[in-house]
Coordinates of C-alpha atoms in Angstrom, one line a residue:
Chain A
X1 CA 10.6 24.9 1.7
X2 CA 11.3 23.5 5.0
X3 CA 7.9 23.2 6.1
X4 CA 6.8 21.7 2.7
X5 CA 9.1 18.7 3.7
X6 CA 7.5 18.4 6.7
X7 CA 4.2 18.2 5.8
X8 CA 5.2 15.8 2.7
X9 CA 6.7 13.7 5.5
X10 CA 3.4 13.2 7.5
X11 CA 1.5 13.2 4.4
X12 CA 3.2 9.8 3.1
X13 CA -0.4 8.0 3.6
X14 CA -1.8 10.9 1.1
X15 CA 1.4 10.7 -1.1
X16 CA 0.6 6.8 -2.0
X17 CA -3.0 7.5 -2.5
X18 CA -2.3 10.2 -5.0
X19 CA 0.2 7.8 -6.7
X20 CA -2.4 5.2 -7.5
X21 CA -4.7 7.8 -8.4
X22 CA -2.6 9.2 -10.6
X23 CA -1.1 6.0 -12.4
X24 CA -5.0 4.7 -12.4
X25 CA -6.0 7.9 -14.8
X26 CA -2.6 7.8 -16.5
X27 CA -3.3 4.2 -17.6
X28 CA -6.6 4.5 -18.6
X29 CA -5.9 7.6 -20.5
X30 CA -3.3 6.2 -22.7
X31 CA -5.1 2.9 -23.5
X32 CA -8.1 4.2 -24.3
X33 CA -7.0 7.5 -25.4
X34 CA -9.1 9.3 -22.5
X35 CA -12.3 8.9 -23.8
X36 CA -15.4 6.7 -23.1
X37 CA -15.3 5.6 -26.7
X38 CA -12.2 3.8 -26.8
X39 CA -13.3 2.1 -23.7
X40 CA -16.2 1.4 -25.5
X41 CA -14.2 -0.1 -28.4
X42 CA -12.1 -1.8 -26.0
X43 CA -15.1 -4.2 -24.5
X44 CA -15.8 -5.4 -28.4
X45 CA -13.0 -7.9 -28.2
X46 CA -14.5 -9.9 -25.5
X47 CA -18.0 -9.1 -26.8
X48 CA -17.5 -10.3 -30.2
X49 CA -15.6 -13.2 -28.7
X50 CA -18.3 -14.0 -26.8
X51 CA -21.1 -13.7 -30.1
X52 CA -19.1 -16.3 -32.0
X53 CA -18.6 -18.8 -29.1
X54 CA -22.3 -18.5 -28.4
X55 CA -23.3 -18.6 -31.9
X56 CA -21.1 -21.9 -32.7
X57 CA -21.1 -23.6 -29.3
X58 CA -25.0 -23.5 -28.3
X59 CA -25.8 -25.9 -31.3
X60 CA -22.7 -28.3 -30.0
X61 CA -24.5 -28.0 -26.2
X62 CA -28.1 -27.7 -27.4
X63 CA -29.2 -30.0 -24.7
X64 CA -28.0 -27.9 -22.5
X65 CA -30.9 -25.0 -21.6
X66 CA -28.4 -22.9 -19.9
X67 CA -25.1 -23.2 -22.0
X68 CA -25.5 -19.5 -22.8
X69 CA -25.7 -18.6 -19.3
X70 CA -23.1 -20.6 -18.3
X71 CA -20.7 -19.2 -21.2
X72 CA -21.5 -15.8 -20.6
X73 CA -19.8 -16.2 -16.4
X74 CA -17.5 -18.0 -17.6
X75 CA -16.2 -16.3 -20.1
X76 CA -16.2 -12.9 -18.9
X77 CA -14.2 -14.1 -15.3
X78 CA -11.9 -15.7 -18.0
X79 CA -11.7 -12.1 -19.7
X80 CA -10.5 -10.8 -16.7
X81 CA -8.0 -13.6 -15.7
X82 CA -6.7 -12.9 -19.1
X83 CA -6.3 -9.2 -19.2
X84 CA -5.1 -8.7 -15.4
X85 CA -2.5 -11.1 -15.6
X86 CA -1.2 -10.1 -19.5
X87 CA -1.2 -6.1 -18.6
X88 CA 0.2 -6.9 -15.2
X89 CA 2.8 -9.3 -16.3
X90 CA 3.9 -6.0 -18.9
X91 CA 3.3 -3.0 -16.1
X92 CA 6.9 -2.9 -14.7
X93 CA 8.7 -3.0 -17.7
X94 CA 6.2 -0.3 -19.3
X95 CA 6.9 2.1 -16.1
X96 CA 10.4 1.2 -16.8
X97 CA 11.1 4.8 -17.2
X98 CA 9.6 5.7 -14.1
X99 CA 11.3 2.9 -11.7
X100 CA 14.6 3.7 -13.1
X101 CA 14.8 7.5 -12.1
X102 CA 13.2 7.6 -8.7
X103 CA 12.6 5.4 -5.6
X104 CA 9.3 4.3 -5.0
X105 CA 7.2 1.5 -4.0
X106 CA 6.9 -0.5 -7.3
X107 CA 4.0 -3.0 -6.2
X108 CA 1.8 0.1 -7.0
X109 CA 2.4 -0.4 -10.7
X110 CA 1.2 -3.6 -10.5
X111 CA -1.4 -3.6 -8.8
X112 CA -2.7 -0.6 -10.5
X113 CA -2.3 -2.1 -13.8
X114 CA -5.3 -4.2 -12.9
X115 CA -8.1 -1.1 -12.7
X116 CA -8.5 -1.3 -16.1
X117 CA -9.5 -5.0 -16.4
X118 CA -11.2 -4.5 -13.0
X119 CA -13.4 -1.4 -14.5
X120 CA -13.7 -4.2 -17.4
X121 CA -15.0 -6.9 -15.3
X122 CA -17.6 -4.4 -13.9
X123 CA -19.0 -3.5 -17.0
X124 CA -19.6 -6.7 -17.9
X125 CA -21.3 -7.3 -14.6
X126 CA -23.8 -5.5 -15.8
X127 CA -24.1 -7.8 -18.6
X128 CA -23.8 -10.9 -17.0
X129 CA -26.6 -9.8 -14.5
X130 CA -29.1 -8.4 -17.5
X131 CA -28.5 -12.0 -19.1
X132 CA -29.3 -14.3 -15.7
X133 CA -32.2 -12.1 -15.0
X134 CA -33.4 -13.0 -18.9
X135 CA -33.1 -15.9 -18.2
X136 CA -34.9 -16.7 -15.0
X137 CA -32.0 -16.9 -12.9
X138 CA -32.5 -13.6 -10.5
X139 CA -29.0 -13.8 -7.9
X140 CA -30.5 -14.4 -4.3
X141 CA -28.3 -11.9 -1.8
X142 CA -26.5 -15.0 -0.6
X143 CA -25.7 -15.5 -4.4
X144 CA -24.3 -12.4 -5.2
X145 CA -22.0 -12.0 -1.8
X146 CA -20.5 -15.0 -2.5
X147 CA -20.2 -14.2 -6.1
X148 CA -17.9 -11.2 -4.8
X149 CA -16.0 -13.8 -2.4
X150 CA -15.1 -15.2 -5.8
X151 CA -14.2 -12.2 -7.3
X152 CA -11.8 -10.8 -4.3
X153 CA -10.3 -14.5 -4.8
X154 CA -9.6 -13.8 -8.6
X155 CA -8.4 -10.6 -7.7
X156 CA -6.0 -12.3 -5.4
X157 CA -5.0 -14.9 -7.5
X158 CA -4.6 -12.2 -10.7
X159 CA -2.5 -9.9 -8.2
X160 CA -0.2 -12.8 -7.7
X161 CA 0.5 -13.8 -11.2
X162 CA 1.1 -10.0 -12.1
X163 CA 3.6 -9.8 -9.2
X164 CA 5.3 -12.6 -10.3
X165 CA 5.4 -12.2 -13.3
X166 CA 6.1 -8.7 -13.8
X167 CA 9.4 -8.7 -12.4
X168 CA 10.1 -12.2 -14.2
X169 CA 9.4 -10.2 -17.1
X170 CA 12.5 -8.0 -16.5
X171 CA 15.0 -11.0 -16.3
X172 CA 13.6 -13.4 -19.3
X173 CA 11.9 -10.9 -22.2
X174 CA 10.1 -13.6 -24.0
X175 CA 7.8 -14.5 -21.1
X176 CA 4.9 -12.4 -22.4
X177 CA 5.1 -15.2 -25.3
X178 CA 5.4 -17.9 -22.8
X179 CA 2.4 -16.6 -21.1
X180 CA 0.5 -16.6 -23.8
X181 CA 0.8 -19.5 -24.8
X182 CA -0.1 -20.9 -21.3
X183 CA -3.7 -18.7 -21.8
X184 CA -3.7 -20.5 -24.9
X185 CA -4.0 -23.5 -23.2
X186 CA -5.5 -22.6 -19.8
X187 CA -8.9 -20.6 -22.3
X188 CA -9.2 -24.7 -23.0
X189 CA -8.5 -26.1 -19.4
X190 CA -10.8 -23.9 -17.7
X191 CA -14.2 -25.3 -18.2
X192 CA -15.3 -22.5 -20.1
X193 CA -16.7 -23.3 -23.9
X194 CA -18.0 -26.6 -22.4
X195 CA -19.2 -28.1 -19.3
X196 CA -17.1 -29.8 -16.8
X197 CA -19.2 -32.7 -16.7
X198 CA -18.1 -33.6 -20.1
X199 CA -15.0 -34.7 -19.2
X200 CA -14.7 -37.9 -17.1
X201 CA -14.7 -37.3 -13.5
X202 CA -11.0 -38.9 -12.1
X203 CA -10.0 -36.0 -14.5
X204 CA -11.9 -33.0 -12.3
X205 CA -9.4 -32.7 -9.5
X206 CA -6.5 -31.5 -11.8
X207 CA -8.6 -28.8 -13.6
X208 CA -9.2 -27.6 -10.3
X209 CA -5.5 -27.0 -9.7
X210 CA -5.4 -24.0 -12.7
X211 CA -7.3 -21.2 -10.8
X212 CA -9.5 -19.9 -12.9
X213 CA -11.2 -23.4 -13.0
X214 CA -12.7 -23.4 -9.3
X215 CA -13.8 -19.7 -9.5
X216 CA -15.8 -20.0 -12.8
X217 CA -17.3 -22.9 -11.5
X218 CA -18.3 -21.7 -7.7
X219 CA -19.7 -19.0 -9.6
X220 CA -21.7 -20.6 -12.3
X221 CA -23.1 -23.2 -9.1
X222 CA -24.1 -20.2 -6.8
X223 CA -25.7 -17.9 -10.2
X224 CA -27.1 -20.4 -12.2
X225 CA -27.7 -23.9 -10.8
X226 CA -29.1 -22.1 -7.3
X227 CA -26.6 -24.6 -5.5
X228 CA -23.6 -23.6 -3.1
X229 CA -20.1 -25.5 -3.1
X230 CA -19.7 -27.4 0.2
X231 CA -17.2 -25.6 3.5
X232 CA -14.5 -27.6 2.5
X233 CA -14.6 -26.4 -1.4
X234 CA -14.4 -23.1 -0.1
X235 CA -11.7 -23.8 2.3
X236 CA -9.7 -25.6 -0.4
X237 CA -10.4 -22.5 -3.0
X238 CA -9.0 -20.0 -0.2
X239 CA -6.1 -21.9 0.4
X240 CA -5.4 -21.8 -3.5
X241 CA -5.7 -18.3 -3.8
X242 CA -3.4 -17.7 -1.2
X243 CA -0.9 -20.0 -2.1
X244 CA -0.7 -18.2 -5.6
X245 CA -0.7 -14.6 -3.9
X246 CA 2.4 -15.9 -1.6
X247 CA 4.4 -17.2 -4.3
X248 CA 4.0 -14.0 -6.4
X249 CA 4.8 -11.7 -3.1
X250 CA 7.6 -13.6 -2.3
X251 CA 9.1 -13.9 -6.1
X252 CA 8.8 -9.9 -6.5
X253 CA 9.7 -8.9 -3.1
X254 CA 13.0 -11.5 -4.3
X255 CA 13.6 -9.7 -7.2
X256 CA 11.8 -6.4 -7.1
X257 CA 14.5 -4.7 -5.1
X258 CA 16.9 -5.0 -8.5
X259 CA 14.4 -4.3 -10.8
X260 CA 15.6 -1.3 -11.8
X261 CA 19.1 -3.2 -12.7
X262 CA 17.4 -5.7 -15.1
X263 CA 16.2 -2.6 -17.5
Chain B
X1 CA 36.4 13.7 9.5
X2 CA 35.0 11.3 12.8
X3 CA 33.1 14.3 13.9
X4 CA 31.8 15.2 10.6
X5 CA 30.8 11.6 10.1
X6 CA 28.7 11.4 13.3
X7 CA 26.9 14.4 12.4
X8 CA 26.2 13.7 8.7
X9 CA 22.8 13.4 7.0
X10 CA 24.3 10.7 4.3
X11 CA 26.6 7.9 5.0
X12 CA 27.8 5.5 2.3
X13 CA 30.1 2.9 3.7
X14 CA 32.2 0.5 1.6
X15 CA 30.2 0.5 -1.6
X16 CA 30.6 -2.0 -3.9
X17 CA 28.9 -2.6 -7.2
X18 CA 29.7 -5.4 -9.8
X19 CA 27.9 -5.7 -13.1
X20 CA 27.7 -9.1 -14.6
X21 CA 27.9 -8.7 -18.2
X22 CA 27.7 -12.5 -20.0
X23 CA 29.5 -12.6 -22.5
X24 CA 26.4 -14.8 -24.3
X25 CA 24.0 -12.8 -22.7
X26 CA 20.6 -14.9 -22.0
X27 CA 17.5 -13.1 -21.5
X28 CA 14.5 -15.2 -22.4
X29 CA 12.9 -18.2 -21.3
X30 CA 14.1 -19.5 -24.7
X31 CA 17.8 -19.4 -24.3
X32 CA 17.2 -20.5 -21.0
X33 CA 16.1 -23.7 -21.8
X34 CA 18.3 -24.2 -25.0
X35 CA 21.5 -23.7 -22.8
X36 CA 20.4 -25.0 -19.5
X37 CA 23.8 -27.8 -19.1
X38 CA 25.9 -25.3 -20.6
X39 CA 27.7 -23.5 -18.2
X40 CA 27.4 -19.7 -18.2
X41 CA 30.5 -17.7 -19.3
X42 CA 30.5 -14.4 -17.3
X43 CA 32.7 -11.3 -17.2
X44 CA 32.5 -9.2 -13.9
X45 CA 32.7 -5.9 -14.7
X46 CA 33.6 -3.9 -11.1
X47 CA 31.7 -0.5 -11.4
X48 CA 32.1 0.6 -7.6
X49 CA 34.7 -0.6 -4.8
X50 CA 34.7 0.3 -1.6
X51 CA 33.8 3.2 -1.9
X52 CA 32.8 5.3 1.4
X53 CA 31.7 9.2 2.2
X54 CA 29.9 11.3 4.1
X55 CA 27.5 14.6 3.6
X56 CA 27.0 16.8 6.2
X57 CA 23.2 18.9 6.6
X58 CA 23.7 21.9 4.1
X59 CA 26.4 20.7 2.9
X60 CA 26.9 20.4 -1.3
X61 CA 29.3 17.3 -1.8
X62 CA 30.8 17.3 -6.0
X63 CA 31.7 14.3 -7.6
X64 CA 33.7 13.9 -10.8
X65 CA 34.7 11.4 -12.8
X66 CA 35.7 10.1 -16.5
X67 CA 32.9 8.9 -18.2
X68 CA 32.6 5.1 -16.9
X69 CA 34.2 5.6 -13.6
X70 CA 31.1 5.2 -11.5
X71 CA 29.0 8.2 -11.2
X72 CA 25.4 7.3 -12.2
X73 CA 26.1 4.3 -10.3
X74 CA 26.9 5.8 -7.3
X75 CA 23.9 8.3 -7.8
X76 CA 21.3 5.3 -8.4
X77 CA 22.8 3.4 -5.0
X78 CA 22.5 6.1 -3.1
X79 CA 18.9 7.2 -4.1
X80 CA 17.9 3.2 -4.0
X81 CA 17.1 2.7 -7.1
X82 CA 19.9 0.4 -7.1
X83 CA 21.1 -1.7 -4.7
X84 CA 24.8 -2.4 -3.5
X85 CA 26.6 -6.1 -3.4
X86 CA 28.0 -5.2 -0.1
X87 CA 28.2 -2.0 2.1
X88 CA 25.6 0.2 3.0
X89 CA 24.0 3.4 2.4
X90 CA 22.3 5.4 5.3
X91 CA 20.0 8.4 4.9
X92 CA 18.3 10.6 7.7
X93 CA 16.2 12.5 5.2
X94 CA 14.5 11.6 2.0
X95 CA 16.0 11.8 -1.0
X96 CA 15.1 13.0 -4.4
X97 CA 16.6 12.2 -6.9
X98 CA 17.1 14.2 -10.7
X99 CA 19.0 12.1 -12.8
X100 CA 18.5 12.5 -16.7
X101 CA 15.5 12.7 -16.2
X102 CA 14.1 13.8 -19.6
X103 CA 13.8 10.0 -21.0
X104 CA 11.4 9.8 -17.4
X105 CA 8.5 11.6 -19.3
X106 CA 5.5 9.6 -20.8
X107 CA 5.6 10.7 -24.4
X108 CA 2.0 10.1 -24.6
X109 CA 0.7 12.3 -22.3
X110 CA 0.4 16.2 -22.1
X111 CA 3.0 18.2 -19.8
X112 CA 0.1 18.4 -16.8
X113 CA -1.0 15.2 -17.0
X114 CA 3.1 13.9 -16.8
X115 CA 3.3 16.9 -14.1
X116 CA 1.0 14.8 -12.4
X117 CA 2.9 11.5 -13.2
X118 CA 6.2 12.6 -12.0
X119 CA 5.3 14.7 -9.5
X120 CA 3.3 12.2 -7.8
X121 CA 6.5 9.2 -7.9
X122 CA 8.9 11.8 -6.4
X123 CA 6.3 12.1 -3.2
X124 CA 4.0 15.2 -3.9
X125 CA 0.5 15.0 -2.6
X126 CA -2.2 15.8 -5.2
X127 CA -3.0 18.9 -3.5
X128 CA 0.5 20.3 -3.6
X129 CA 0.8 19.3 -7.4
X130 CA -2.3 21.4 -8.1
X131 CA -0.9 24.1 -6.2
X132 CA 2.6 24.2 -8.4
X133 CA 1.2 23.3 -12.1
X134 CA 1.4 27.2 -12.9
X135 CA 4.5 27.4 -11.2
X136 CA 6.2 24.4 -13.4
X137 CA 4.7 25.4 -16.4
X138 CA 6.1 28.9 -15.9
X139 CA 9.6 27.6 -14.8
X140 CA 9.9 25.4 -17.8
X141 CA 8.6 28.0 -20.3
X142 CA 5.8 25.8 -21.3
X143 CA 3.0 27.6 -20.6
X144 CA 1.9 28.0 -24.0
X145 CA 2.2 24.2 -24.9
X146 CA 0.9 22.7 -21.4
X147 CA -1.6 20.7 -23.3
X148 CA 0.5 19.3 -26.3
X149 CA 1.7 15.7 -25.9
X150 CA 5.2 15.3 -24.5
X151 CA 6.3 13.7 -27.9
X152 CA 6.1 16.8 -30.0
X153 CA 8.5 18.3 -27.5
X154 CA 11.7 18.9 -28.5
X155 CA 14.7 17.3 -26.8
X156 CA 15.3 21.0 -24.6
X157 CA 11.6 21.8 -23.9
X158 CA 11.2 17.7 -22.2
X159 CA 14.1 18.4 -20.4
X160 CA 13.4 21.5 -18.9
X161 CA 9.7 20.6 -18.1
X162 CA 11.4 17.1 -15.7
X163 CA 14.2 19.2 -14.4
X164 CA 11.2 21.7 -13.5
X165 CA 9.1 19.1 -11.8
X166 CA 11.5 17.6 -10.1
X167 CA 13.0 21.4 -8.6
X168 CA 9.8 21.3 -7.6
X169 CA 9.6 18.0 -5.5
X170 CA 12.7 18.4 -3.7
X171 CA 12.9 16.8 -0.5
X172 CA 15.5 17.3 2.0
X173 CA 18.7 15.2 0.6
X174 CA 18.9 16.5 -3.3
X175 CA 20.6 14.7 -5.9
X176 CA 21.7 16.2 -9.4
X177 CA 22.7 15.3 -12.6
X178 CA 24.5 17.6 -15.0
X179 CA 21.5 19.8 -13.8
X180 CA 23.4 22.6 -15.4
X181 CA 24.0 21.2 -18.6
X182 CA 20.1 21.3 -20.0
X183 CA 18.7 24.3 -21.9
X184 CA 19.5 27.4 -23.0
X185 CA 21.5 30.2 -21.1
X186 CA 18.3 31.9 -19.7
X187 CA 17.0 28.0 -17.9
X188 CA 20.5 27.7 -16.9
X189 CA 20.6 30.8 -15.0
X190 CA 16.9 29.9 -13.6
X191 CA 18.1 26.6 -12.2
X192 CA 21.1 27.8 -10.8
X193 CA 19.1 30.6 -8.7
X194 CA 16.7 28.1 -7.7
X195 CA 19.5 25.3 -6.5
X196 CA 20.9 28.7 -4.7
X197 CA 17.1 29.2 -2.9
X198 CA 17.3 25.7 -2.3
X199 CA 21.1 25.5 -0.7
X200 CA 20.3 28.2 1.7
X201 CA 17.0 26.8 2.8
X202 CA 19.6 24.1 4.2
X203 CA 18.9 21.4 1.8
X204 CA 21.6 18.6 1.3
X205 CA 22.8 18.3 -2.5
X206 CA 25.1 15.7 -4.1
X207 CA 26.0 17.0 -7.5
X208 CA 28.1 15.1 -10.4
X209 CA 29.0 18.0 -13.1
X210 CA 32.3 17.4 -15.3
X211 CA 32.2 21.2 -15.4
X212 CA 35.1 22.3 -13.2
X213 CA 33.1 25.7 -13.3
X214 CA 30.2 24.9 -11.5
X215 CA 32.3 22.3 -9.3
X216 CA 34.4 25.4 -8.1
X217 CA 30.8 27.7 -8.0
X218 CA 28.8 24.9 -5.9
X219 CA 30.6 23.0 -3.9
X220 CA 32.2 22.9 -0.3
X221 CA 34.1 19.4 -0.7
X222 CA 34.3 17.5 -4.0
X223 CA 35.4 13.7 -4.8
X224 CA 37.2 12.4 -7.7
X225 CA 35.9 8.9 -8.7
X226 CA 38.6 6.6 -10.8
X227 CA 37.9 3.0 -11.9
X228 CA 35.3 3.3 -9.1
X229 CA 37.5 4.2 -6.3
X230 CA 37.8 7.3 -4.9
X231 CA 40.7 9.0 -5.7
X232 CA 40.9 12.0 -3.7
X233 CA 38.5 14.0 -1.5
X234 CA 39.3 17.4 -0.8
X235 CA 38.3 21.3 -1.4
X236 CA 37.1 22.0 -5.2
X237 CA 40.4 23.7 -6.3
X238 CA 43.1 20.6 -5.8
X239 CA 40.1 18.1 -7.2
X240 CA 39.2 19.8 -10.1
X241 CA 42.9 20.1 -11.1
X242 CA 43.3 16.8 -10.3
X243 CA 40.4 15.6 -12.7
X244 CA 41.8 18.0 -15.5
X245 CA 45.0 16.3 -15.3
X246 CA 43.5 12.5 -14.9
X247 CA 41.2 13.5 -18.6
X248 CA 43.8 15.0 -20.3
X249 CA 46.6 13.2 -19.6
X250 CA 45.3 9.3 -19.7
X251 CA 43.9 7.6 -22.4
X252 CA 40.1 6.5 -22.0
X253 CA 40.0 2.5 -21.2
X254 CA 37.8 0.7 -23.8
X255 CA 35.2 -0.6 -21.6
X256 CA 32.9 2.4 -20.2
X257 CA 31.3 0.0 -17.5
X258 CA 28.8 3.1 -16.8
X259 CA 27.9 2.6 -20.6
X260 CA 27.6 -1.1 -19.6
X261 CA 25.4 -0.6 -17.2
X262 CA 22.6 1.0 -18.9

């Protein structure tokens, strides 16, 4: 016995990786009750969603040769904005019975909350990349790596709404609703169903304040329109991100500690 | 007492714990906002004061207590799940933990797949989870239903199957419970011989029992816990008289601030 503890001591490193392991296959085989066709039935949602916008929408835009395109990134990184930050905002209180018998680092549940809609986003990687090349618009290398810069953004930026919000979510139990209304909102902020350009221009620079905005639009530049956003964009998109992954470090490390209290 | 304290495993030092229990409770957004210029009526509800001890390595500290007088608070400070207003807690080992742990099942899942769950939060290594799935399944008596879903189980068979996981993921400093109060006469006896194995492997234990049985059977020094004070501190006999006399001869207050607590 003695020895066991001993080597669980040095094994800590292993003992966190076998956590998220674990709590990664846990979650994904009660959501999609462990088999590939719930997972399946799980991408119709945005699939469908995506079939009615394109159906309605492309007459609206039908100037525009490469609306479907353009819908298709958008509102797949959307999708995943969406899910990450909903399940995320939900993990804690759902592991409630974990993080109220034992000590352990409680980020992990939040974080891992976000395979699914990470597995999600991939999946539909494949789709987004079978529609550009249908379309003509074959991703250079330069294209895709800084498609993936985007992407580790978004993860950064979902990461920090999940922290936040999940252990907000254990003080105030309505603010699933709140945040849903504010995806409500945001689906119709983000330029997503229609072009940015539509909207006059003085307007541009406080779309670009709610995340998702500069990340569908980076992407759809570098994938679709062949052009990349200038240094400074970049810059000005990195500092966002982080800015949003602060804040949500520093509300849960604020209130994680007690989260356990707040069940 | 100052040598013992220099040489212990576990230090808790002035403990205090207070429970704020609104009397309009707010808990959304919602109420939030309605009430914001209202001011917030509040009744502080003391669950823990100053409350200070120390464990010794091997050593199997008792604590007892009226329902409401601080024990599952005391157990969730000292294994950090919650934290203290003021004073500290100080451990040289890890700690695990086996509270009720039967509600710490996923329902959903079948008994490996929460063997895997549970085991993995209280610090195993997927290899040595593997290694004991036969082991826990045979401890708990579940072999034959390892891969029906936790919320067929009955009450007994959850209970046994955490109680076995965790016996299984003990660390150094060990924290029960009313460990001896789940399952029938035959798991009882099983538990008992494995907290024996465990005790003269030179674990640490903390153990909460209102049983004055096992508190005489388990333990070298027990404390009585009273409005969340400690009473007295002594040898098992005197305590656990003590405790008979504070349950039997004093009415229960109303308020159960344990109860409170959640």
């Amino acid at each position: 016995m003695t020895s066991a503890t001993v080597s669980r001591q040095a094994s800590s490193g292993l003992y966190i990786g076998g956590l998220i392991w674990t709590l990664v296959r846990t979650d994904f085989k009660t959501r999609y009750h462990g088999t590939i066709q719930g997972f399946v039935w799980a991408l119709m949602k945005p699939l469908t969603m995506f079939l009615v916008l394109m159906g309605v929408f492309s007459f609206i835009f039908a100037s525009d040769p490469a609306y479907r395109v353009n819908l298709i990134v958008g509102l797949f990184l959307w999708e995943f904005f969406a899910q990450g930050t909903s399940v995320g905002l939900l993990s804690l209180r759902a592991k409630g019975f974990l993080i109220s018998k034992a000590k352990f680092p409680s980020w992990i549940v939040v974080v891992t909350s976000l395979a699914n809609a990470l597995i999600t986003l991939a999946v539909f990687w494949v789709v987004i990349l079978a529609t550009l090349t249908l379309s003509g618009h074959v991703p250079s290398p330069l294209a895709s790596a800084l498609f993936l810069w985007y992407l580790l953004h978004l993860t950064a930026i979902v990461i920090g709404f999940s922290l936040a919000g999940s252990v907000l979510f254990l003080k105030y139990n309505d603010l699933n609703q709140v945040w849903d209304v504010v995806l409500q909102a945001g689906f119709f902020v983000a330029p997503i169903i229609y072009p940015l350009s539509i909207l006059p221009e003085r307007f541009h620079k406080y779309l670009y304040l709610w995340p998702p905005t500069p990340i569908i639009q980076f992407a759809r530049q570098v994938l679709i329109a062949g052009t990349t956003p200038s240094l400074k964009a970049h810059g000005l998109l990195t500092f966002e991100a982080a800015i949003v992954l602060a804040v949500g470090v520093w509300v849960f490390r604020r209130y994680a500690p007690r989260a356990a209290e707040y069940l | 007492m100052s040598a013992g304290r220099a040489a212990a495993i576990l230090g808790v030092d002035k403990v205090s714990k207070t429970f704020l229990v609104p009397s309009v409770r707010r808990e959304s957004v919602r109420e939030h906002v309605m009430d914001l210029f209202r001011p917030r009526p509040a009744d502080r509800l003391p669950v823990l004061q100053d409350v200070s001890f120390a464990v010794r390595p091997g050593e199997t500290l008792g604590i007892m207590g009226r329902n409401g007088s601080g024990k599952s608070t005391l157990l969730k400070i000292v294994s950090g799940i919650y934290q203290p207003d003021s004073g500290r807690v100080t451990a040289g080992a890890p700690i695990t933990p086996i509270l009720e742990l039967g509600v710490g099942l996923n329902p959903e899942l079948h008994a490996i797949d929460n063997i895997f769950l549970i085991g993995s939060v209280l610090g195993l290594s997927l290899r040595e989870i593997r290694a004991s799935i036969d082991e826990i399944l045979a401890f708990a008596e579940l072999e034959r239903f390892a891969n029906l879903k936790v919320q067929h189980y009955s009450s007994g068979m959850s209970a046994r199957l955490a109680y076995a996981i965790a016996f299984k993921a003990v660390r150094e400093i060990l924290i029960l419970d009313e460990i001896f109060a789940v399952g029938d006469e035959g798991f009882q006896t099983r538990c008992k011989n494995r907290y024996r194995e465990l005790r003269a492997a030179g674990h640490t234990v903390l153990l909460v029992s209102h049983s004055p049985l096992i508190i005489r059977e388990f333990c070298d020094r027990v404390i009585l816990l009273e409005q969340g004070r400690i009473a007295i501190e002594g040898d098992p006999g005197p305590v656990c008289e003590a405790y008979i006399d504070v349950t039997s001869h004093r009415p229960i207050p109303e308020t159960e601030p344990a109860a409170v607590a959640g």
